[in-house]
Short mmCIF file of C-alpha atoms and ligand atoms in Angstrom, two decimals:
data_model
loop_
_atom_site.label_atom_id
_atom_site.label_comp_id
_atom_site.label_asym_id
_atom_site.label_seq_id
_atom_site.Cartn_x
_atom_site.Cartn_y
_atom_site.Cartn_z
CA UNK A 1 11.78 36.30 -56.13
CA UNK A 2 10.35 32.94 -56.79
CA UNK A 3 9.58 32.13 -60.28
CA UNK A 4 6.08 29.66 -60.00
CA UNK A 5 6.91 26.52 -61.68
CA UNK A 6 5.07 23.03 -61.74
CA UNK A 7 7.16 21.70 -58.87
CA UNK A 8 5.45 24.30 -56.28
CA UNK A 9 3.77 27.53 -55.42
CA UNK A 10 5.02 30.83 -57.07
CA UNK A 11 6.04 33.67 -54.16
CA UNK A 12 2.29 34.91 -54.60
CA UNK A 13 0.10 31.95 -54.51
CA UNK A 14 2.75 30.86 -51.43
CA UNK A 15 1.43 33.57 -49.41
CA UNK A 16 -2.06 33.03 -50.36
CA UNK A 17 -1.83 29.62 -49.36
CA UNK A 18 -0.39 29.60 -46.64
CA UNK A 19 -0.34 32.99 -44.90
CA UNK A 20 -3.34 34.94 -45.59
CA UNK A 21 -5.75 33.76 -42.79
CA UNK A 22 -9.25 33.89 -44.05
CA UNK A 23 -11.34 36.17 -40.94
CA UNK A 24 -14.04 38.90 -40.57
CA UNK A 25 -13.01 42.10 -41.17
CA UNK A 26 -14.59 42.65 -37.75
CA UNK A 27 -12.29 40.43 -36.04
CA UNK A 28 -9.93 42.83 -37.03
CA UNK A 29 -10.44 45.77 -34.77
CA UNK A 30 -10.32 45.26 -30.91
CA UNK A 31 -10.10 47.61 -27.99
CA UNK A 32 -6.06 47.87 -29.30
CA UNK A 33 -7.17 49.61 -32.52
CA UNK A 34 -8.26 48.45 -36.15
CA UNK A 35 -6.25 46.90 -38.66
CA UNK A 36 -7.30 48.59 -41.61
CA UNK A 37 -5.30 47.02 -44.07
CA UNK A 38 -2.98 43.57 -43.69
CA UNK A 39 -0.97 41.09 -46.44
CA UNK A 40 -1.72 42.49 -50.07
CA UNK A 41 -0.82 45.88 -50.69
CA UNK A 42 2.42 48.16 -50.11
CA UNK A 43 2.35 48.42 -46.33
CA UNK A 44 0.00 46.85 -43.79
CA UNK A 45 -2.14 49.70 -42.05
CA UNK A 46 -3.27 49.92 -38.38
CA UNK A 47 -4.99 52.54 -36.39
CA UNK A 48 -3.72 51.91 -32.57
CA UNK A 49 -6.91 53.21 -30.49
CA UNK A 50 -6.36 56.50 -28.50
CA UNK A 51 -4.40 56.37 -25.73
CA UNK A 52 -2.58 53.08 -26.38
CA UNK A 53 1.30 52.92 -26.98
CA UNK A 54 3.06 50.68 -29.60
CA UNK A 55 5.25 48.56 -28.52
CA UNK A 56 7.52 46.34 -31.40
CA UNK A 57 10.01 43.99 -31.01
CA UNK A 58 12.01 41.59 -33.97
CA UNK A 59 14.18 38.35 -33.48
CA UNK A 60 15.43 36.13 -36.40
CA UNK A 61 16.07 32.35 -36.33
CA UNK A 62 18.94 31.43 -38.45
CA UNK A 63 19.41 27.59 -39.36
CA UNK A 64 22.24 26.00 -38.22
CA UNK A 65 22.72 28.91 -35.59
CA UNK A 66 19.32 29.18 -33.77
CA UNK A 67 18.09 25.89 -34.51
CA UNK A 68 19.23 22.71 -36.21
CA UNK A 69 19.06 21.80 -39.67
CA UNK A 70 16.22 19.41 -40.01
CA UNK A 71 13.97 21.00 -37.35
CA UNK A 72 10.01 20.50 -37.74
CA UNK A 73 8.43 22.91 -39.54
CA UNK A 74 5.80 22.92 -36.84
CA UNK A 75 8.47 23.32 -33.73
CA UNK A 76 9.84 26.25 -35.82
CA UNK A 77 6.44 28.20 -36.70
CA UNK A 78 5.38 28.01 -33.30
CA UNK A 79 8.85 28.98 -31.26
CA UNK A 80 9.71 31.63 -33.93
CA UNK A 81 6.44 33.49 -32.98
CA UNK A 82 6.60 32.36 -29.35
CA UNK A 83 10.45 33.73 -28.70
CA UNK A 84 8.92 37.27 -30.39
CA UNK A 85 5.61 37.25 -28.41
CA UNK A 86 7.99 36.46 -25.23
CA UNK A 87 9.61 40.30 -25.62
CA UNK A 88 6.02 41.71 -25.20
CA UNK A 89 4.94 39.70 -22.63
CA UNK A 90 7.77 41.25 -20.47
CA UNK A 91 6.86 44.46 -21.05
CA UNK A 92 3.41 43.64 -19.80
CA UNK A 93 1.99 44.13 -23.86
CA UNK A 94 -1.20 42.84 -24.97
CA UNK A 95 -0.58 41.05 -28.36
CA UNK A 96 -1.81 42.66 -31.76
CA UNK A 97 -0.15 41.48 -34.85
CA UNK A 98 2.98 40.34 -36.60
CA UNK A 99 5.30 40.71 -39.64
CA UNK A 100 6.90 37.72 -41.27
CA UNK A 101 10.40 38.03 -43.18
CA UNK A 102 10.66 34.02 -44.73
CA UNK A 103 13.85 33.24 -46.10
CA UNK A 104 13.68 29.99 -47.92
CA UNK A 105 16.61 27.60 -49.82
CA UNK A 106 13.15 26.40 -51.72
CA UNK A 107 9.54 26.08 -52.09
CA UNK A 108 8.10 22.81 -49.97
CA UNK A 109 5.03 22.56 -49.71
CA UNK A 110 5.01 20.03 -46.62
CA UNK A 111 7.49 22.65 -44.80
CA UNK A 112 5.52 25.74 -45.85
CA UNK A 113 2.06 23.60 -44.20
CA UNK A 114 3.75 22.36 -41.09
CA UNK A 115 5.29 25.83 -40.43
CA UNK A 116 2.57 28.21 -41.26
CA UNK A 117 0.40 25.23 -38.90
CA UNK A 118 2.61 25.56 -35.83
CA UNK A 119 2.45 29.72 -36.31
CA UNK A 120 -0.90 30.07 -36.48
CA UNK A 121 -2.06 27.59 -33.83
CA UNK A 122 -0.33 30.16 -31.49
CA UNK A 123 -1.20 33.03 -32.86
CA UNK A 124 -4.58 32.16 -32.45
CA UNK A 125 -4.24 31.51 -28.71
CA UNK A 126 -3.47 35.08 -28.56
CA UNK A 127 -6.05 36.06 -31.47
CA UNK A 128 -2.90 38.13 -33.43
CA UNK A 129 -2.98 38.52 -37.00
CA UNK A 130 -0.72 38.21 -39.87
CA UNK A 131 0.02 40.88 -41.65
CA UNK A 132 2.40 41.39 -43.83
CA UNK A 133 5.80 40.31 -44.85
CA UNK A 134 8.42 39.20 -47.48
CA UNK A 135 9.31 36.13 -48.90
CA UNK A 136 12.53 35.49 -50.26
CA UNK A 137 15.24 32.56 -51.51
CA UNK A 138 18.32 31.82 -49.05
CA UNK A 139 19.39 30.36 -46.24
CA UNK A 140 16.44 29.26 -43.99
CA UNK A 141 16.01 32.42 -41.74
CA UNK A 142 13.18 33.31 -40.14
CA UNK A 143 12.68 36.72 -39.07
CA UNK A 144 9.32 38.17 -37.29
CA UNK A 145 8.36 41.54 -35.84
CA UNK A 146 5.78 41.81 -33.48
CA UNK A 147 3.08 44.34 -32.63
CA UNK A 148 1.38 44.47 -29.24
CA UNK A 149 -0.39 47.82 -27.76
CA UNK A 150 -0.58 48.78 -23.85
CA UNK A 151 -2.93 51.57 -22.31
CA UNK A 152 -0.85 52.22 -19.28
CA UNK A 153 3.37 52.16 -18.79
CA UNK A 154 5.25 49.29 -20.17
CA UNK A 155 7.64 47.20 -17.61
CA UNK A 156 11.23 47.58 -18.61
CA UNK A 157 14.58 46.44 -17.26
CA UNK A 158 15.55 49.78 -15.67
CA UNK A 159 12.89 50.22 -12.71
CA UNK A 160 14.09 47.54 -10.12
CA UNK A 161 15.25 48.98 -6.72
CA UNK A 162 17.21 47.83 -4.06
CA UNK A 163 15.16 45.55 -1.66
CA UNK A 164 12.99 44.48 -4.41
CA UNK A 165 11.86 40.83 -4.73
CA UNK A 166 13.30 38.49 -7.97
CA UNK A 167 10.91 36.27 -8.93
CA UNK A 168 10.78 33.99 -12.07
CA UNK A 169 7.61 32.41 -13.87
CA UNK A 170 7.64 28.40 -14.27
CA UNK A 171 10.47 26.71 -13.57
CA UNK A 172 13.94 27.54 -15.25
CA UNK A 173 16.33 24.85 -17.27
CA UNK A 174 14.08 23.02 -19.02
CA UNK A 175 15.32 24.00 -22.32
CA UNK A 176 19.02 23.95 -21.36
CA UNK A 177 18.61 20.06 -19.97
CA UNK A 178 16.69 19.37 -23.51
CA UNK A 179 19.75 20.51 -25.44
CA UNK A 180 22.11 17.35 -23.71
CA UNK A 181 19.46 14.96 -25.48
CA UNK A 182 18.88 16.73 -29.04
CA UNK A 183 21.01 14.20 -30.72
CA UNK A 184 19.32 10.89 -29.83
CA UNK A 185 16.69 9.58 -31.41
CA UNK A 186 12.82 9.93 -30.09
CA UNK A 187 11.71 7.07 -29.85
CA UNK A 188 14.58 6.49 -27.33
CA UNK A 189 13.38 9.42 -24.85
CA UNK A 190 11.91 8.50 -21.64
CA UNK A 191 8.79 10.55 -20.38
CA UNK A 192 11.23 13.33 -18.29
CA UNK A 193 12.75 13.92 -21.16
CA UNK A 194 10.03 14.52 -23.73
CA UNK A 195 8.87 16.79 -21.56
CA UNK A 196 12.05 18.77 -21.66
CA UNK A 197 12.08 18.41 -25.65
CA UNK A 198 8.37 19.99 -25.26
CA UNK A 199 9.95 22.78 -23.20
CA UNK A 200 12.41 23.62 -26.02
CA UNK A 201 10.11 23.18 -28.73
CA UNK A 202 6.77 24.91 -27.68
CA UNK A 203 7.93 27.71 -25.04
CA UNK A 204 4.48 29.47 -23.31
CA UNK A 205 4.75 33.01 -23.62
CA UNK A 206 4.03 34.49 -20.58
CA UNK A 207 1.45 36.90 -21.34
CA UNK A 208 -0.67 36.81 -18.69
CA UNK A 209 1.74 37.22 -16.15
CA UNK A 210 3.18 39.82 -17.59
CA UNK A 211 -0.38 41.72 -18.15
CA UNK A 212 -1.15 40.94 -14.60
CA UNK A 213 2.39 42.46 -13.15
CA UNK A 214 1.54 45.96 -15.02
CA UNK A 215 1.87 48.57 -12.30
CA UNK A 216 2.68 45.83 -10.04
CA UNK A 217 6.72 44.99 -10.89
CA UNK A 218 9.50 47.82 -11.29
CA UNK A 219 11.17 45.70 -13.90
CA UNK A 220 11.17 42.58 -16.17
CA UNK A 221 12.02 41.08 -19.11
CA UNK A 222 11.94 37.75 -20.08
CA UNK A 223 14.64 34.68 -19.81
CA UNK A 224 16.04 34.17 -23.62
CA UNK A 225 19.80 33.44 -22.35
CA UNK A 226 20.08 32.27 -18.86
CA UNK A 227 18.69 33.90 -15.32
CA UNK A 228 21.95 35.37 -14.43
CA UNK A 229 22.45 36.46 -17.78
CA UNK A 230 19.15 38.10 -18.20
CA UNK A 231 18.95 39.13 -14.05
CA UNK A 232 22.28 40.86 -15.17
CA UNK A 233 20.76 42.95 -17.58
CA UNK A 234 17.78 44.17 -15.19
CA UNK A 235 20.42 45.32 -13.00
CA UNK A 236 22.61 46.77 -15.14
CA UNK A 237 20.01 48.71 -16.27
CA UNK A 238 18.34 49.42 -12.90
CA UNK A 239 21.78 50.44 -11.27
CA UNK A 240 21.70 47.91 -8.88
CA UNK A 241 22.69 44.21 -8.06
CA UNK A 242 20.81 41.03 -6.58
CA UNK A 243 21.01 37.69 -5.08
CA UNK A 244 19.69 34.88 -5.89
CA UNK A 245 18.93 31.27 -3.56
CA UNK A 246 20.05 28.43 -5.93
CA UNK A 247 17.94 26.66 -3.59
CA UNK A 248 15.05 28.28 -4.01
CA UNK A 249 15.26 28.08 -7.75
CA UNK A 250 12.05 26.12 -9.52
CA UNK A 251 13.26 22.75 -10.90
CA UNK A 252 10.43 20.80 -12.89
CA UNK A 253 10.42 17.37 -11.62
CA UNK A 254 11.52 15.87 -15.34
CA UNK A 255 15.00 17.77 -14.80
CA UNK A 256 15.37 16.49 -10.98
CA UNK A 257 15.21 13.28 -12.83
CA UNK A 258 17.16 13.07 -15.73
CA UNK A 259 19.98 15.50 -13.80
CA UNK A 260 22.43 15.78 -11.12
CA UNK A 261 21.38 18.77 -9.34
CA UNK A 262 24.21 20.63 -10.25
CA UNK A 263 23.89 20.09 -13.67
CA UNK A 264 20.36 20.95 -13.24
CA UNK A 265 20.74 24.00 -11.46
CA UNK A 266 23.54 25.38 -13.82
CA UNK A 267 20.81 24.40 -16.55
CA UNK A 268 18.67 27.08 -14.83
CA UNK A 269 20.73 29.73 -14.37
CA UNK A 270 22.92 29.66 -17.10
CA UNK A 271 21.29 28.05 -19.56
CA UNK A 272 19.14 30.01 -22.07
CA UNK A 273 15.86 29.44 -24.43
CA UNK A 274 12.99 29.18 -21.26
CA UNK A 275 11.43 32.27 -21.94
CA UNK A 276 10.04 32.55 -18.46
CA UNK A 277 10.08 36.29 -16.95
CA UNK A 278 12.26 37.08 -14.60
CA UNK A 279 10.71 40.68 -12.20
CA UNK A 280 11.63 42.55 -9.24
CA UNK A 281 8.30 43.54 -7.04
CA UNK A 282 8.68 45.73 -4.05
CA UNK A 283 7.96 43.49 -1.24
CA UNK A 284 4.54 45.52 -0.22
CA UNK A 285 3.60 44.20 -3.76
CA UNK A 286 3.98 40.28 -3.40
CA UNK A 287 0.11 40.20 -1.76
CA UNK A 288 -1.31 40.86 -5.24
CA UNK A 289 0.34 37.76 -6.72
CA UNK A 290 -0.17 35.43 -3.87
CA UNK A 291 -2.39 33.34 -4.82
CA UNK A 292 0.67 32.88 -7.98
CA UNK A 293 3.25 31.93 -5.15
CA UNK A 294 0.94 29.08 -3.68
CA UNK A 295 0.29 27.70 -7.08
CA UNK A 296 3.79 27.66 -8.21
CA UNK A 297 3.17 29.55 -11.03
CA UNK A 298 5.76 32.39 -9.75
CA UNK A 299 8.66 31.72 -7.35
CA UNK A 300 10.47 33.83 -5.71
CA UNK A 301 14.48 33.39 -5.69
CA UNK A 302 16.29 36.61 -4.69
CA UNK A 303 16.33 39.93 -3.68
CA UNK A 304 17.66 43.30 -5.21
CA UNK A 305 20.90 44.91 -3.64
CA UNK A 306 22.13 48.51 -3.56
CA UNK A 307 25.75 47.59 -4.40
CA UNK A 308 25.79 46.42 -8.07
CA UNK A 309 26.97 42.59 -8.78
CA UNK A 310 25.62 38.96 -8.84
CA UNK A 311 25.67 36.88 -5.71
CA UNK A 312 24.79 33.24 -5.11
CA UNK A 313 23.32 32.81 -1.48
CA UNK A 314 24.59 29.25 -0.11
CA UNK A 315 21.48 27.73 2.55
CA UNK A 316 24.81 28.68 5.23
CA UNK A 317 23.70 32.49 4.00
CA UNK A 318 27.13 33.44 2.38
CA UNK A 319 27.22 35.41 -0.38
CA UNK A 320 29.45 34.19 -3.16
CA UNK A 321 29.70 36.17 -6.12
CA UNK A 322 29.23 34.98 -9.82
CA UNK A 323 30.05 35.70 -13.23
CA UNK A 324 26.66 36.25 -15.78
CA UNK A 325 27.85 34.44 -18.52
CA UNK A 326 24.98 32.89 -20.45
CA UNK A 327 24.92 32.73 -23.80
CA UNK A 328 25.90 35.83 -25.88
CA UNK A 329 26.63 36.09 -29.96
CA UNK A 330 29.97 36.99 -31.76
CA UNK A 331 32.17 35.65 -29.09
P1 ADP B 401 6.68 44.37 -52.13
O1 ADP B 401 7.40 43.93 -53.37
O2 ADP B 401 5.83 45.58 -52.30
O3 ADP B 401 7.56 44.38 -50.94
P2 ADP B 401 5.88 41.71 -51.79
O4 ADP B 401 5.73 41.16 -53.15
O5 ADP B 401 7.12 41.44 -51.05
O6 ADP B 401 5.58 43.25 -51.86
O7 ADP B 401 4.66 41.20 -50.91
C1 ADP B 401 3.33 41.30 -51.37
C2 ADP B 401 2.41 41.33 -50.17
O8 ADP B 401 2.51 40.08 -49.50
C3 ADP B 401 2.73 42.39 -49.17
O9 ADP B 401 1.52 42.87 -48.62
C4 ADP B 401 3.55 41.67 -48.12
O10 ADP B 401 3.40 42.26 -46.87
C5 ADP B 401 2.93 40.28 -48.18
N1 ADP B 401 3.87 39.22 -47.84
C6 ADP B 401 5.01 38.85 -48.48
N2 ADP B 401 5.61 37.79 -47.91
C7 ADP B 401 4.84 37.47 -46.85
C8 ADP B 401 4.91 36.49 -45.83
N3 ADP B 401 5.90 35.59 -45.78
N4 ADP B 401 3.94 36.48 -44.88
C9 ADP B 401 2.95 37.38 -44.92
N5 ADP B 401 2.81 38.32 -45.84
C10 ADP B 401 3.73 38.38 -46.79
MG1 MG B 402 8.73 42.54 -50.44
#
């Protein structure tokens, strides 16, 4: 697909560059399995140990609709592995390995360095390894499948019942309040609100939390498009409905400053790209994540109802119910 001319790499030399990650073959097998063969031949190869399931997941980033033009490489590598690593940390997945589908409008070297820089610095936090892909000449898209394995049952939306706790990881809005500022120029941000830029940029996966809630929650996923939004779809596939405290929703302190707490709070629940987890835990459960509550690490903000719907609880304890809008495609 790309010719190699003077001006840059050639398609091949691109991937050598840049993608194959040099490591000891004995790096490359794990309790999850071996990866017998990665980037190079027709297919990539693994052997998932005995008694592990597969679990896969894929999300694209498309320029102009996921992400402005003129976004750092390095923002992108990182957030378009963390957004895919995100989906298996809410099904309680340990991380494996990943695919990479590159669509580039040309060969830049200081975009191909920056990106590949930002991916790799994460997936190295998780020790996951490239390998495979395709590398082709378009619009910038980027598109990545990932791998992760589990030994026991995966969480999924559907298991939350009625009288269940909703909690959320982190605090929720971050990313939302970040978007208000996108257009002005660095240097111009105060400290609240590079911190919210960092929240946009860099999202955590949390996959440790959702390792830890394994037999624990009866149903997560994680917060791509809003907490009502993505609370919505846990209940739609559960069969059930919930409440949820605005009050008792986690605010970081650098949206408390830069916001009105109504625009903060509709940051939070409506607004999408935090890619905290969102879980219902029967209450007989919350002892095992204590310690979690105390630190702040995991609030709880709701409970799960028997009659399907949203509902905002008011501190005066009426129930008011909502719309899930968040933010959907093709509308
Ligand atoms: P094919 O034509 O058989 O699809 P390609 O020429 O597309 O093979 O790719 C050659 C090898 O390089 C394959 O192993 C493929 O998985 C890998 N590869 C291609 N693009 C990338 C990429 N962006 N990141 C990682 N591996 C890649
Ligand atoms: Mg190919």
């Amino acid at each position: 697909m790309f010719g190699s001319s003077p001006a840059g790499p050639g398609e091949f030399e691109l991937i050598e560059q840049y993608f194959r990650q040099p490591g000891a073959a004995a790096a490359l097998e794990s309790e999850q399995g071996a990866i017998l063969l990665g980037i190079g031949d027709d297919c990539a190869v693994v052997d998932v140990a005995a008694g592990r399931k597969l679990l896969m997941s894929i999300d694209t980033l498309v320029e102009g609709v996921h992400f402005l033009p003129g976004t750092e490489p390095d923002v992108l590598g990182w957030r378009s592995l963390a957004v895919n690593i995100s989906d298996l940390a809410a099904m309680g997945a340990d991380p494996w390995c990943f695919t990479l589908a590159l669509t580039l409008p040309r060969t830049d070297t200081h975009w191909l360095r920056e990106y590949s820089q930002g991916l790799f610095r994460l997936a190295k936090r998780f020790g996951m390894h490239l390998i495979g892909g395709d590398t082709t000449r378009g619009p910038l898209t980027l598109t990545l499948q990932v791998q992760g394995t589990l030994a026991g049952a995966p969480l999924t939306r559907s298991g939350a019942k009625p009288g269940d706790l909703v909690l959320v990881s982190g605090t929720l809005g971050d990313a939302a309040a970040a978007l208000r500022f996108l257009d002005l120029p660095r240097e111009a941000y105060n400290d609240a609100q590079q911190y919210l830029r960092r929240r946009y940029e860099y999202p955590e996966p949390r996959v440790a939390i959702g390792q830890k809630l394994r037999g624990l929650a009866t149903a997560a996923i994680d917060i791509s498009d809003g907490l009502l939004a993505d609370l919505g779809h846990i209940c739609e596939r559960s069969g059930v409905g919930a409440w949820i405290a605005p009050a008792q929703v986690p605010l970081s302190a650098a949206i408390r400053a830069e916001l009105p707490r109504d625009d903060a709070l509709q940051c939070a629940l409506e607004g999408g790209d935090d890619y905290e987890l969102c879980f219902t835990l029967p209450p007989d459960k919350l002892r095992h994540i204590q310690n979690w509550v105390e630190e702040g690490l995991v609030t709880l903000v709701g409970e799960i109802t028997s009659e399907p719907g949203l509902w905002l609880r008011d501190p005066s304890g009426q129930l008011q119910v909502t719309s899930s809008r968040g933010y959907r495609h093709f509308e």
